[in-house]
Amino acid sequence: MALKQPENSLLGSESDSQRTLYPYVTGTSVVALKYKDGILMAADMGGSYGSTLRYKSVERMKPIGKHSLLGASGEISDFQEILCYLNELTLYDNMWDDGNSLGPKEVHNYLTRVMYNRRNKFNPLWNSLVLGGVKNGNTYLGTVSMIGVNFEHNHVATGFGNHLAQPILRQEWHENLSFEDGVKLLEKCMHVLLYRDRSAVNKLQIAKITEEGVTIHQPYSLKTYWDFSAFENPAQGAIGSW
């Protein structure tokens, strides 16, 4: 016979334990690369509620401390929670007032531990993160997934960007990219994602971080062309009952 717990039991009921079973409002790809003066990062401003493009002014890139820039794909509310964690981390670091501050490598390592910790609790933060920065002349660019998988590279992408932008970056990126060439390369990647990713929106931001600090530019749209003949009747010549 099962024991009945008192109403005010410290153990609580099963309904007290909540988990995010799937994300609600999500952002799509973030693409970032190193250039000769620092880091460039690009992301659109769409926020999708399921398959509906519900919000079109969601900022998914934020400065972290003095030396880092963070971009996020995935659940927007989880990204906001991560920003709260990082605000506490930078505040605690500033309280030491020792003339030192957290660099991008330290922030990236912290994020890998947070994501992996939440994964082990079976309550992950549903985000893929890109962390770039510059400190003491050294550029750093890394990424971490919702289960804590992480690496550092010269160019990274999340979401559909892993499949559609990375081939372009592998072919065209080089370490002496100027700011103008880096922006053109990011725009080329975002152009492909806009055409191919259902959740992408034609309103993007590009951010840079150098030794001087973070600059997040105003959003703008890319010039597009939709009059391809294949778009007029995409099912023409298809084989099957559909």
mmCIF file of N, CA and C in Angstrom, residues 11-68:
data_model
loop_
_atom_site.group_PDB
_atom_site.id
_atom_site.type_symbol
_atom_site.label_atom_id
_atom_site.label_comp_id
_atom_site.label_asym_id
_atom_site.label_seq_id
_atom_site.Cartn_x
_atom_site.Cartn_y
_atom_site.Cartn_z
ATOM 1 N N LEU A 11 9.093 16.953 0.306
ATOM 2 C CA LEU A 11 9.419 16.250 -0.921
ATOM 3 C C LEU A 11 8.629 16.795 -2.099
ATOM 4 N N GLY A 12 7.474 17.340 -1.860
ATOM 5 C CA GLY A 12 6.658 17.899 -2.931
ATOM 6 C C GLY A 12 6.073 16.810 -3.814
ATOM 7 N N SER A 13 5.396 17.233 -4.852
ATOM 8 C CA SER A 13 4.796 16.288 -5.796
ATOM 9 C C SER A 13 5.574 16.320 -7.099
ATOM 10 N N GLU A 14 5.244 15.369 -7.962
ATOM 11 C CA GLU A 14 5.930 15.302 -9.248
ATOM 12 C C GLU A 14 5.675 16.544 -10.080
ATOM 13 N N SER A 15 4.538 17.177 -9.907
ATOM 14 C CA SER A 15 4.205 18.357 -10.703
ATOM 15 C C SER A 15 5.058 19.568 -10.337
ATOM 16 N N ASP A 16 5.754 19.504 -9.170
ATOM 17 C CA ASP A 16 6.589 20.627 -8.767
ATOM 18 C C ASP A 16 7.865 20.731 -9.593
ATOM 19 N N SER A 17 8.287 19.628 -10.198
ATOM 20 C CA SER A 17 9.518 19.603 -10.981
ATOM 21 C C SER A 17 9.184 19.904 -12.439
ATOM 22 N N GLN A 18 9.614 21.069 -12.902
ATOM 23 C CA GLN A 18 9.281 21.506 -14.263
ATOM 24 C C GLN A 18 10.519 21.456 -15.146
ATOM 25 N N ARG A 19 10.321 21.081 -16.411
ATOM 26 C CA ARG A 19 11.389 21.032 -17.399
ATOM 27 C C ARG A 19 10.910 21.682 -18.693
ATOM 28 N N THR A 20 11.839 22.292 -19.399
ATOM 29 C CA THR A 20 11.517 22.812 -20.728
ATOM 30 C C THR A 20 11.608 21.647 -21.703
ATOM 31 N N LEU A 21 10.468 21.151 -22.143
ATOM 32 C CA LEU A 21 10.454 19.989 -23.021
ATOM 33 C C LEU A 21 10.767 20.370 -24.459
ATOM 34 N N TYR A 22 10.445 21.578 -24.836
ATOM 35 C CA TYR A 22 10.796 22.078 -26.162
ATOM 36 C C TYR A 22 10.768 23.605 -26.112
ATOM 37 N N PRO A 23 11.557 24.248 -26.958
ATOM 38 C CA PRO A 23 11.603 25.718 -26.935
ATOM 39 C C PRO A 23 10.344 26.330 -27.537
ATOM 40 N N TYR A 24 10.003 27.525 -27.107
ATOM 41 C CA TYR A 24 8.808 28.220 -27.586
ATOM 42 C C TYR A 24 9.173 29.292 -28.616
ATOM 43 N N VAL A 25 9.827 30.365 -28.165
ATOM 44 C CA VAL A 25 10.229 31.438 -29.076
ATOM 45 C C VAL A 25 11.727 31.300 -29.344
ATOM 46 N N THR A 26 12.084 31.108 -30.599
ATOM 47 C CA THR A 26 13.469 30.773 -30.922
ATOM 48 C C THR A 26 14.039 31.714 -31.972
ATOM 49 N N GLY A 27 15.340 31.859 -31.932
ATOM 50 C CA GLY A 27 16.091 32.561 -32.968
ATOM 51 C C GLY A 27 16.924 31.569 -33.743
ATOM 52 N N THR A 28 17.205 31.900 -34.988
ATOM 53 C CA THR A 28 17.939 30.979 -35.845
ATOM 54 C C THR A 28 19.444 31.286 -35.834
ATOM 55 N N SER A 29 20.115 31.126 -36.961
ATOM 56 C CA SER A 29 21.574 31.033 -37.009
ATOM 57 C C SER A 29 22.309 32.288 -36.535
ATOM 58 N N VAL A 30 23.487 32.045 -35.968
ATOM 59 C CA VAL A 30 24.488 33.082 -35.701
ATOM 60 C C VAL A 30 25.762 32.676 -36.439
ATOM 61 N N VAL A 31 26.374 33.616 -37.141
ATOM 62 C CA VAL A 31 27.605 33.349 -37.881
ATOM 63 C C VAL A 31 28.669 34.333 -37.402
ATOM 64 N N ALA A 32 29.874 33.830 -37.150
ATOM 65 C CA ALA A 32 30.946 34.696 -36.654
ATOM 66 C C ALA A 32 32.280 34.259 -37.236
ATOM 67 N N LEU A 33 33.200 35.223 -37.341
ATOM 68 C CA LEU A 33 34.526 34.922 -37.877
ATOM 69 C C LEU A 33 35.551 35.888 -37.298
ATOM 70 N N LYS A 34 36.794 35.452 -37.360
ATOM 71 C CA LYS A 34 37.904 36.330 -37.004
ATOM 72 C C LYS A 34 38.310 37.157 -38.232
ATOM 73 N N TYR A 35 38.636 38.421 -37.994
ATOM 74 C CA TYR A 35 39.272 39.215 -39.046
ATOM 75 C C TYR A 35 40.503 39.873 -38.451
ATOM 76 N N LYS A 36 41.217 40.658 -39.237
ATOM 77 C CA LYS A 36 42.559 41.057 -38.808
ATOM 78 C C LYS A 36 42.575 41.939 -37.558
ATOM 79 N N ASP A 37 41.449 42.619 -37.260
ATOM 80 C CA ASP A 37 41.415 43.501 -36.091
ATOM 81 C C ASP A 37 40.612 42.951 -34.919
ATOM 82 N N GLY A 38 39.916 41.830 -35.112
ATOM 83 C CA GLY A 38 39.095 41.314 -34.029
ATOM 84 C C GLY A 38 38.118 40.251 -34.491
ATOM 85 N N ILE A 39 36.856 40.398 -34.046
ATOM 86 C CA ILE A 39 35.803 39.418 -34.335
ATOM 87 C C ILE A 39 34.615 40.128 -34.969
ATOM 88 N N LEU A 40 34.036 39.498 -35.997
ATOM 89 C CA LEU A 40 32.789 39.949 -36.594
ATOM 90 C C LEU A 40 31.724 38.889 -36.367
ATOM 91 N N MET A 41 30.500 39.328 -36.077
ATOM 92 C CA MET A 41 29.401 38.405 -35.802
ATOM 93 C C MET A 41 28.132 38.936 -36.453
ATOM 94 N N ALA A 42 27.307 38.030 -36.970
ATOM 95 C CA ALA A 42 26.065 38.428 -37.623
ATOM 96 C C ALA A 42 24.930 37.521 -37.178
ATOM 97 N N ALA A 43 23.748 38.116 -37.038
ATOM 98 C CA ALA A 43 22.534 37.354 -36.703
ATOM 99 C C ALA A 43 21.332 38.165 -37.160
ATOM 100 N N ASP A 44 20.291 37.471 -37.585
ATOM 101 C CA ASP A 44 19.072 38.203 -37.911
ATOM 102 C C ASP A 44 18.278 38.471 -36.631
ATOM 103 N N MET A 45 17.146 39.162 -36.771
ATOM 104 C CA MET A 45 16.403 39.615 -35.596
ATOM 105 C C MET A 45 15.046 38.940 -35.477
ATOM 106 N N GLY A 46 14.894 37.780 -36.108
ATOM 107 C CA GLY A 46 13.622 37.078 -36.052
ATOM 108 C C GLY A 46 13.470 36.244 -34.788
ATOM 109 N N GLY A 47 12.250 36.194 -34.286
ATOM 110 C CA GLY A 47 11.903 35.317 -33.171
ATOM 111 C C GLY A 47 10.684 34.502 -33.561
ATOM 112 N N SER A 48 10.862 33.200 -33.726
ATOM 113 C CA SER A 48 9.786 32.339 -34.236
ATOM 114 C C SER A 48 9.040 31.666 -33.095
ATOM 115 N N TYR A 49 7.719 31.781 -33.140
ATOM 116 C CA TYR A 49 6.848 31.065 -32.203
ATOM 117 C C TYR A 49 6.382 29.810 -32.930
ATOM 118 N N GLY A 50 7.095 28.703 -32.681
ATOM 119 C CA GLY A 50 6.871 27.503 -33.491
ATOM 120 C C GLY A 50 7.341 27.782 -34.908
ATOM 121 N N SER A 51 6.456 27.626 -35.885
ATOM 122 C CA SER A 51 6.800 27.914 -37.275
ATOM 123 C C SER A 51 6.336 29.297 -37.708
ATOM 124 N N THR A 52 5.786 30.071 -36.771
ATOM 125 C CA THR A 52 5.315 31.419 -37.074
ATOM 126 C C THR A 52 6.389 32.445 -36.723
ATOM 127 N N LEU A 53 6.739 33.281 -37.671
ATOM 128 C CA LEU A 53 7.729 34.330 -37.411
ATOM 129 C C LEU A 53 7.044 35.454 -36.640
ATOM 130 N N ARG A 54 7.022 35.317 -35.320
ATOM 131 C CA ARG A 54 6.201 36.167 -34.458
ATOM 132 C C ARG A 54 6.851 37.524 -34.182
ATOM 133 N N TYR A 55 8.149 37.540 -33.926
ATOM 134 C CA TYR A 55 8.834 38.783 -33.554
ATOM 135 C C TYR A 55 9.928 39.083 -34.578
ATOM 136 N N LYS A 56 10.104 40.364 -34.882
ATOM 137 C CA LYS A 56 11.061 40.737 -35.923
ATOM 138 C C LYS A 56 12.069 41.780 -35.455
ATOM 139 N N SER A 57 12.197 41.931 -34.151
ATOM 140 C CA SER A 57 13.171 42.896 -33.609
ATOM 141 C C SER A 57 13.851 42.342 -32.370
ATOM 142 N N VAL A 58 14.225 41.070 -32.415
ATOM 143 C CA VAL A 58 14.863 40.414 -31.275
ATOM 144 C C VAL A 58 16.383 40.521 -31.426
ATOM 145 N N GLU A 59 17.020 41.174 -30.481
ATOM 146 C CA GLU A 59 18.478 41.304 -30.501
ATOM 147 C C GLU A 59 19.097 40.066 -29.855
ATOM 148 N N ARG A 60 19.937 39.379 -30.608
ATOM 149 C CA ARG A 60 20.523 38.122 -30.121
ATOM 150 C C ARG A 60 22.037 38.202 -29.974
ATOM 151 N N MET A 61 22.586 39.413 -29.965
ATOM 152 C CA MET A 61 24.012 39.620 -29.714
ATOM 153 C C MET A 61 24.163 40.663 -28.616
ATOM 154 N N LYS A 62 24.959 40.344 -27.618
ATOM 155 C CA LYS A 62 25.120 41.228 -26.465
ATOM 156 C C LYS A 62 26.590 41.300 -26.049
ATOM 157 N N PRO A 63 27.070 42.493 -25.638
ATOM 158 C CA PRO A 63 28.416 42.581 -25.075
ATOM 159 C C PRO A 63 28.454 41.992 -23.671
ATOM 160 N N ILE A 64 29.545 41.312 -23.359
ATOM 161 C CA ILE A 64 29.739 40.717 -22.034
ATOM 162 C C ILE A 64 31.041 41.275 -21.463
ATOM 163 N N GLY A 65 30.924 42.087 -20.423
ATOM 164 C CA GLY A 65 32.119 42.686 -19.837
ATOM 165 C C GLY A 65 32.822 43.610 -20.825
ATOM 166 N N LYS A 66 34.131 43.707 -20.697
ATOM 167 C CA LYS A 66 34.916 44.618 -21.521
ATOM 168 C C LYS A 66 35.472 43.973 -22.779
ATOM 169 N N HIS A 67 35.560 42.649 -22.798
ATOM 170 C CA HIS A 67 36.343 41.993 -23.846
ATOM 171 C C HIS A 67 35.577 40.956 -24.662
ATOM 172 N N SER A 68 34.271 40.794 -24.435
ATOM 173 C CA SER A 68 33.575 39.665 -25.051
ATOM 174 C C SER A 68 32.265 40.091 -25.703
#
